[in-house]
mmCIF file of C-alpha atoms and ligand atoms in Angstrom:
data_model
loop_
_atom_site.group_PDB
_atom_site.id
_atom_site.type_symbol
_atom_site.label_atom_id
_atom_site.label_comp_id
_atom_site.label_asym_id
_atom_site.label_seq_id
_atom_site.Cartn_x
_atom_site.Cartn_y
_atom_site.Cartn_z
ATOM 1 C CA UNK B 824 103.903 93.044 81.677
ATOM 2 C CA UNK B 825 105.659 94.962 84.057
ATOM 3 C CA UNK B 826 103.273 97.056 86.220
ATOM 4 C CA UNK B 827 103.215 100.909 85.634
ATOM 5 C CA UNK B 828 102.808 102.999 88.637
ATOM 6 C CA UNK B 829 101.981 106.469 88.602
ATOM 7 C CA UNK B 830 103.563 108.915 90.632
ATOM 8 C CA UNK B 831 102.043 112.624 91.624
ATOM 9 C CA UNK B 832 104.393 115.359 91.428
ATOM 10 C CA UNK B 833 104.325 119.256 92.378
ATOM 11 C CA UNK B 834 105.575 122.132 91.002
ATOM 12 C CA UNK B 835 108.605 124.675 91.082
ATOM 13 C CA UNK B 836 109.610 128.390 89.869
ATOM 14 C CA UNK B 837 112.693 127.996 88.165
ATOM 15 C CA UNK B 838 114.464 131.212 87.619
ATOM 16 C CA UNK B 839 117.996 131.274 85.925
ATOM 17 C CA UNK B 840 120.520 133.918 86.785
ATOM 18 C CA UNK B 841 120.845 133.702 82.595
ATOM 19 C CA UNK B 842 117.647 134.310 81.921
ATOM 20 C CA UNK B 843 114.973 137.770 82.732
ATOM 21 C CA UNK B 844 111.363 135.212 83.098
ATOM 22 C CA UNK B 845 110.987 132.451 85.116
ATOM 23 C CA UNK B 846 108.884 129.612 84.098
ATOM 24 C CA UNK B 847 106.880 126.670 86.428
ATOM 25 C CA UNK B 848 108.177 122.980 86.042
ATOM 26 C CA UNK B 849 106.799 120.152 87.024
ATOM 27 C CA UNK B 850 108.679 117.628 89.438
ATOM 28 C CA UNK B 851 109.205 115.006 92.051
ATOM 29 C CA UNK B 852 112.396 113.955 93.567
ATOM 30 C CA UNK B 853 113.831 111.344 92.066
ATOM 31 C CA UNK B 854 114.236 109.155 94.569
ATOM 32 C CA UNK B 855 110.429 108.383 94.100
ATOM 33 C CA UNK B 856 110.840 107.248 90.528
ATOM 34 C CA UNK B 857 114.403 105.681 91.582
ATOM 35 C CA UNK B 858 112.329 103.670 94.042
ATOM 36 C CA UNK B 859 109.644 101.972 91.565
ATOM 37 C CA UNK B 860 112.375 101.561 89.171
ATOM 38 C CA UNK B 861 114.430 99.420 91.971
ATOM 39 C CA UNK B 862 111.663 97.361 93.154
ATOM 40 C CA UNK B 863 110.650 96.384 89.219
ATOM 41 C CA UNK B 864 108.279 98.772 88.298
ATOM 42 C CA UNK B 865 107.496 101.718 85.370
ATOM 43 C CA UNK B 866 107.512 105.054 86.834
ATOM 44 C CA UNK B 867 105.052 107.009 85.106
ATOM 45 C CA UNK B 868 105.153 110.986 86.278
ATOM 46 C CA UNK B 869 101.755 112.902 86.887
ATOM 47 C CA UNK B 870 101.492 116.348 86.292
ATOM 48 C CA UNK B 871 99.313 118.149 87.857
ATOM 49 C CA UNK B 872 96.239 118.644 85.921
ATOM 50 C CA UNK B 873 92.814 119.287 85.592
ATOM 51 C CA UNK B 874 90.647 117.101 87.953
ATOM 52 C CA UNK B 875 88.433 115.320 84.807
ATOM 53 C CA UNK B 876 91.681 114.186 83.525
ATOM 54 C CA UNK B 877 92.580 111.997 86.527
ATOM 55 C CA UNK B 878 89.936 109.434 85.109
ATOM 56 C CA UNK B 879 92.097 108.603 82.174
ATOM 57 C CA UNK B 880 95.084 109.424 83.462
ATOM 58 C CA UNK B 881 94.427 106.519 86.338
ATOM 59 C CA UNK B 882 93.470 104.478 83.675
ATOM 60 C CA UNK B 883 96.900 103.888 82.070
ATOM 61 C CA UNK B 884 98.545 102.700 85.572
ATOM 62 C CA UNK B 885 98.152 99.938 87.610
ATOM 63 C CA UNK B 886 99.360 101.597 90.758
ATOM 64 C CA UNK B 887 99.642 104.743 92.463
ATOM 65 C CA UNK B 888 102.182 106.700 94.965
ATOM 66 C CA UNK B 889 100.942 109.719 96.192
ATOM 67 C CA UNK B 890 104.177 111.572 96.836
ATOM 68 C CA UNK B 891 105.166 114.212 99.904
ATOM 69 C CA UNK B 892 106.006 118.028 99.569
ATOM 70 C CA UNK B 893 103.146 121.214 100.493
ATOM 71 C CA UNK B 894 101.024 121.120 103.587
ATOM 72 C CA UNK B 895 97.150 120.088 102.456
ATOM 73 C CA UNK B 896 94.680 123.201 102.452
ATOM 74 C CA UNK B 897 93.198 122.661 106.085
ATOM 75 C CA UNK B 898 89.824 124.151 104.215
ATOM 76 C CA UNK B 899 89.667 120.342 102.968
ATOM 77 C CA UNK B 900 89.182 118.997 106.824
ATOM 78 C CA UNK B 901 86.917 122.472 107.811
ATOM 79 C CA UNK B 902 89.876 124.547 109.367
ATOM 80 C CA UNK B 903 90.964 127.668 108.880
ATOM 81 C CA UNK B 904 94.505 127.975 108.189
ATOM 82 C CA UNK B 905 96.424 128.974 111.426
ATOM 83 C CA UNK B 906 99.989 130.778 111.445
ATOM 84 C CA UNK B 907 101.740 127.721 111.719
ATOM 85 C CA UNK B 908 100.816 126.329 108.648
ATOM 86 C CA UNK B 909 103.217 126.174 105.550
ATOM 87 C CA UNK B 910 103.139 126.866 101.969
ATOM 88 C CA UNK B 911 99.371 125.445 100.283
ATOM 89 C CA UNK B 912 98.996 124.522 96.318
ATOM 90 C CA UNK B 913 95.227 123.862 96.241
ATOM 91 C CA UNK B 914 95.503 122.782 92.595
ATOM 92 C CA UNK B 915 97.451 119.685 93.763
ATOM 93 C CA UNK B 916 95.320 119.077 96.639
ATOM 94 C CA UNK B 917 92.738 118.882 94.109
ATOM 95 C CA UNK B 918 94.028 117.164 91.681
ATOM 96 C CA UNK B 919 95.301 114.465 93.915
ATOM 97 C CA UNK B 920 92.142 114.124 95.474
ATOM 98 C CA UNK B 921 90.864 113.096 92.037
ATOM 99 C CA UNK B 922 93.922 110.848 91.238
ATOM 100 C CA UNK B 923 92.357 108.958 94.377
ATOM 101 C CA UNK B 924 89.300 108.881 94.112
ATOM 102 C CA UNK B 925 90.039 107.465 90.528
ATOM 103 C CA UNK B 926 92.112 104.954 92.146
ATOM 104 C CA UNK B 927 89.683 103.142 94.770
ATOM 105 C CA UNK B 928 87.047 103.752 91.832
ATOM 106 C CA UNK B 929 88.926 101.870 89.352
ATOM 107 C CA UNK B 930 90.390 99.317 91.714
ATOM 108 C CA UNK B 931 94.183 99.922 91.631
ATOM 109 C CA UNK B 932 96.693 99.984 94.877
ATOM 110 C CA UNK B 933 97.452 103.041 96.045
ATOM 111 C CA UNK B 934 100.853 104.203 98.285
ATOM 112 C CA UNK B 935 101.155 107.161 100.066
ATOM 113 C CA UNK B 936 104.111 108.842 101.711
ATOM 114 C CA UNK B 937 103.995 111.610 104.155
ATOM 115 C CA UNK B 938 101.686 114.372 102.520
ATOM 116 C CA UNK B 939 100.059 111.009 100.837
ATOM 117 C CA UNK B 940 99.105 109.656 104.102
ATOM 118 C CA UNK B 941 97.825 113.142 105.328
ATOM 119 C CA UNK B 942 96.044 113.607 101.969
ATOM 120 C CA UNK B 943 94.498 109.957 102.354
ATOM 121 C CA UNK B 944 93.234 110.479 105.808
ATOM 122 C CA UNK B 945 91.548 113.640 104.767
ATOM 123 C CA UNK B 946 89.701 112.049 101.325
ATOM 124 C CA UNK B 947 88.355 109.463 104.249
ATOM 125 C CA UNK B 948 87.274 112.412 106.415
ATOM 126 C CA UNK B 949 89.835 112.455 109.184
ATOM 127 C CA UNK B 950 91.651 115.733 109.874
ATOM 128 C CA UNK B 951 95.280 116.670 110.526
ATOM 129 C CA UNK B 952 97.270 118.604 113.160
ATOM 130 C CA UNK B 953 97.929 122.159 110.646
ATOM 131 C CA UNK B 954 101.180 121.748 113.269
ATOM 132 C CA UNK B 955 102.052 119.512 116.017
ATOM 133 C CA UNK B 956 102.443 122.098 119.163
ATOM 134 C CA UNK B 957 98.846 121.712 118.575
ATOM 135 C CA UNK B 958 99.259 118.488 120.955
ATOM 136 C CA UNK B 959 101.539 118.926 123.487
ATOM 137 C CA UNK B 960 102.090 115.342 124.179
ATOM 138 C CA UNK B 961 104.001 115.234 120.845
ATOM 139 C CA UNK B 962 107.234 115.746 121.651
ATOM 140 C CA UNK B 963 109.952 113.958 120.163
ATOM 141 C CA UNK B 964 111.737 115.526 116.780
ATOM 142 C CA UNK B 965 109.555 114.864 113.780
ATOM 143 C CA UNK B 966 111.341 117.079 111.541
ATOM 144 C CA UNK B 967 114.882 116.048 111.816
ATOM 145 C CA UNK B 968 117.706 117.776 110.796
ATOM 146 C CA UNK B 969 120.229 114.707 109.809
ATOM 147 C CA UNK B 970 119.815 113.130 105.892
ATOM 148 C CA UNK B 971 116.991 110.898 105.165
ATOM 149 C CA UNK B 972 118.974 108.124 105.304
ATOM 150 C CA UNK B 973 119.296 108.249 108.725
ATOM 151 C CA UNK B 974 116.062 106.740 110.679
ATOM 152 C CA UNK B 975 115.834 108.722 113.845
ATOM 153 C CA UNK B 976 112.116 107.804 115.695
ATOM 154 C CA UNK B 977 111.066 104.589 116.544
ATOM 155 C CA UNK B 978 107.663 102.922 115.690
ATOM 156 C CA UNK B 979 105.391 100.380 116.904
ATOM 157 C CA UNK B 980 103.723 98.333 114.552
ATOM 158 C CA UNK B 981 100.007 96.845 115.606
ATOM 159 C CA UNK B 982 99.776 93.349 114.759
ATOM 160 C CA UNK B 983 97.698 91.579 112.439
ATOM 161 C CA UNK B 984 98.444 94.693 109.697
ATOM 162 C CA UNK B 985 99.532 94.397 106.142
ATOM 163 C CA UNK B 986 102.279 96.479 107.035
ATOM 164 C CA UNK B 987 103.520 93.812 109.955
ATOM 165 C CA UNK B 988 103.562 91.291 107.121
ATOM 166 C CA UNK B 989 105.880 93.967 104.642
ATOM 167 C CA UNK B 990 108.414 95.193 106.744
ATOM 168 C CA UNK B 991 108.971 92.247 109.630
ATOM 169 C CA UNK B 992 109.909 94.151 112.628
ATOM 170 C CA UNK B 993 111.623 97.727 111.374
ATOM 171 C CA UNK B 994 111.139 99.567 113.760
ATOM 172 C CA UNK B 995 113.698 102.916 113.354
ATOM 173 C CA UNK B 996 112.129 105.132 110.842
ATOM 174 C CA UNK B 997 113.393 108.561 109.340
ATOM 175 C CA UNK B 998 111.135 111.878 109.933
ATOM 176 C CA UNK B 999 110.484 115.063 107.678
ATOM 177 C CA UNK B 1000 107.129 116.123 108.782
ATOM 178 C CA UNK B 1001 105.068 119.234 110.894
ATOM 179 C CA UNK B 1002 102.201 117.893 110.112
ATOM 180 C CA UNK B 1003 100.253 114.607 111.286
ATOM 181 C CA UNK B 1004 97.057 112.941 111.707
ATOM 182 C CA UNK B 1005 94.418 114.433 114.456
ATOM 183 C CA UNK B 1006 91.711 112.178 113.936
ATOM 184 C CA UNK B 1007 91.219 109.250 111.872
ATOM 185 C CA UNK B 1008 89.409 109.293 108.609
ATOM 186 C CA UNK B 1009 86.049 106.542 108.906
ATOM 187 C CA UNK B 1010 87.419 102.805 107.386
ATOM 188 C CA UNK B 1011 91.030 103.495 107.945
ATOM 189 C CA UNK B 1012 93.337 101.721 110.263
ATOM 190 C CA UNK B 1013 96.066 103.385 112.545
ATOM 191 C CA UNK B 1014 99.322 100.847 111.239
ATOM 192 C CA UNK B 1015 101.720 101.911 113.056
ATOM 193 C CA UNK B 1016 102.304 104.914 115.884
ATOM 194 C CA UNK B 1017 105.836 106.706 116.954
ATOM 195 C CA UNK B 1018 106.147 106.576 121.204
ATOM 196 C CA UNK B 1019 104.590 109.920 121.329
ATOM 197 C CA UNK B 1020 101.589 108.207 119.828
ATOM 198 C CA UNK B 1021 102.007 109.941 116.163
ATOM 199 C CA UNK B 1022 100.031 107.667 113.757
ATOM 200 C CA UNK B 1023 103.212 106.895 111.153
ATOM 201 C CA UNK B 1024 101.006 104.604 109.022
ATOM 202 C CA UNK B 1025 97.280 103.815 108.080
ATOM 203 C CA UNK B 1026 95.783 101.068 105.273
ATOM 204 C CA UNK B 1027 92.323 100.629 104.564
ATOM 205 C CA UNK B 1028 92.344 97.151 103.616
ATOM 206 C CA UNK B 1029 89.175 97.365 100.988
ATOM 207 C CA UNK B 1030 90.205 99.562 98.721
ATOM 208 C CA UNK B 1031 93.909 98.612 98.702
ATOM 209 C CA UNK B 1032 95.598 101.423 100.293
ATOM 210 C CA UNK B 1033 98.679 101.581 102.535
ATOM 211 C CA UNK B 1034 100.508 105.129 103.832
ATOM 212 C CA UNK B 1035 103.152 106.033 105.872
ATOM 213 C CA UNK B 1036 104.341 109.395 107.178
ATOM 214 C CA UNK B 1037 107.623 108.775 107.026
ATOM 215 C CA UNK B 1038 110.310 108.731 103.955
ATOM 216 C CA UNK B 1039 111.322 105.191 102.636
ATOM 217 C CA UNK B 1040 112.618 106.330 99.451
ATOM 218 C CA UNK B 1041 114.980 108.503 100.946
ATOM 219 C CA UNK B 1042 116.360 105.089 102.993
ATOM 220 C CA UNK B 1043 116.498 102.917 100.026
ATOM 221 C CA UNK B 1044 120.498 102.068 100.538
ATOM 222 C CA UNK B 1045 120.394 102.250 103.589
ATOM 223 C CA UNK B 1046 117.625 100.650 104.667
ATOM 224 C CA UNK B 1047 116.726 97.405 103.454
ATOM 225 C CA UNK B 1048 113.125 97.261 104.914
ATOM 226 C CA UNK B 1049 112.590 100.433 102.907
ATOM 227 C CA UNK B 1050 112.549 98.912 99.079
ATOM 228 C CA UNK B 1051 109.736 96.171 100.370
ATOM 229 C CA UNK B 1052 107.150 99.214 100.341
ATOM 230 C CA UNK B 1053 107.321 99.619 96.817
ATOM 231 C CA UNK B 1054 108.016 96.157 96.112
ATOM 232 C CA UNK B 1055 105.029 95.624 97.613
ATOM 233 C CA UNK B 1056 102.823 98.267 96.113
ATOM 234 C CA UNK B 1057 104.249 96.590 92.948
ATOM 235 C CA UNK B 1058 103.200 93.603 93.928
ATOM 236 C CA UNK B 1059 99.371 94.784 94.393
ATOM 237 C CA UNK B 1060 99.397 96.548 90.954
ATOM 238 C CA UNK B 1061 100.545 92.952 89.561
ATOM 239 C CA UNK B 1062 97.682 91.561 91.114
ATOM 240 C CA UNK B 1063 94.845 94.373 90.050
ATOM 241 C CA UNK B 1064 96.319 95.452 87.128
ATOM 242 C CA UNK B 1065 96.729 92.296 84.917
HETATM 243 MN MN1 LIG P 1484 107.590 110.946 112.533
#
């Protein structure tokens, strides 16, 4: 059987110039679904629904990618939301907090890219820079203004990770993020950090999660490190899900 991994998406006002209402649509970029597809697996898209439905919904994968897009509500790590802080869809923070919780309840592998990792460190208690001038030792370009497929930041890798064993020694990563991880959440582990000590990846080994802030499935083509995330989240839905 080949593994079905579920994918959260957002939403999007679509207004055509043809048409007087506009109506909400669900969505993810492609390249998420693209990805899974490449490295053997179903893509299965998750719309954003009510939080009792995650239970079932969770149910009918055997993995999970917890996709990028909308700043978390700092209100979920105790903040206030300061002026630097971009657009908020609590409904998805919600509903992906369920879609996690499901997860590590029910045993299956989770991934999580950018706003994943953020939203991961936050269901383990940790809390997140609303912007990174918050820490003026951050300085190198995290949001960069080239094509995804274009790593531009280096990372460092700690040894003796799962992710040292997936991707072998990458160490040039892509960057689309204002956001990162102040402190920790409790059972996580930092995986890898940029040179201006960014954490760029965590796991928590026990409940089968891995999360990094950067963008593989924008590097697929051009990166052949990227493709081994999936493969491997693939991999661990094999193993848990049949
Ligand atoms: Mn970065």
């Amino acid at each position: 059987m080949t593994a079905i991994i579920g994918i959260s998406t957002s939403t999007i006002t679509i207004k055509r110039p043809e048409e007087v209402t506009s109506f909400q649509a669900n969505y993810t970029p492609r390249d998420f679904s693209q990805a899974i597809e490449r490295a053997g697996g179903l893509p299965f898209l998750l719309p954003i629904c009510q939080e009792d439905l995650a239970k079932d919904l969770v149910r009918h994968i055997d993995g999970l990618v917890l996709t990028g897009g909308h700043d978390l509500s700092p209100h979920l790590y105790k903040q206030e939301p300061r002026q630097s802080i971009g657009e908020i869809l609590p409904d998805r923070d919600q509903f992906e907090m369920a879609l996690l919780s499901q997860a590590i309840k029910q045993g299956k592998p989770v991934l999580g890219i950018c706003r994943g990792l953020q939203l991961i460190n936050v269901y383990y208690g940790g809390t997140l820079y609303q912007d990174l001038s918050e820490n003026e030792q951050i300085v190198l370009q995290h949001n960069q203004r080239t094509p995804g497929k274009h790593a531009t930041h280096q990372i460092l890798i700690e040894a003796n990770t799962r992710l040292e064993q997936i991707l072998e020694g990458q160490t040039m990563v892509n960057s689309f993020h204002h956001q990162a991880i102040n402190q920790l959440g409790q059972g996580l582990q930092v995986s890898a950090r940029s040179n201006d000590q960014v954490i760029e990846a965590i796991e928590a080994e026990s409940d089968n999660i891995l999360a990094v802030q950067w963008h593989p499935e924008l590097s697929i083509e051009s990166n052949p490190a990227s493709i081994k995330l999936f493969e491997d989240l693939v991999n661990r839905a094999h193993a848990y899900g049949h």
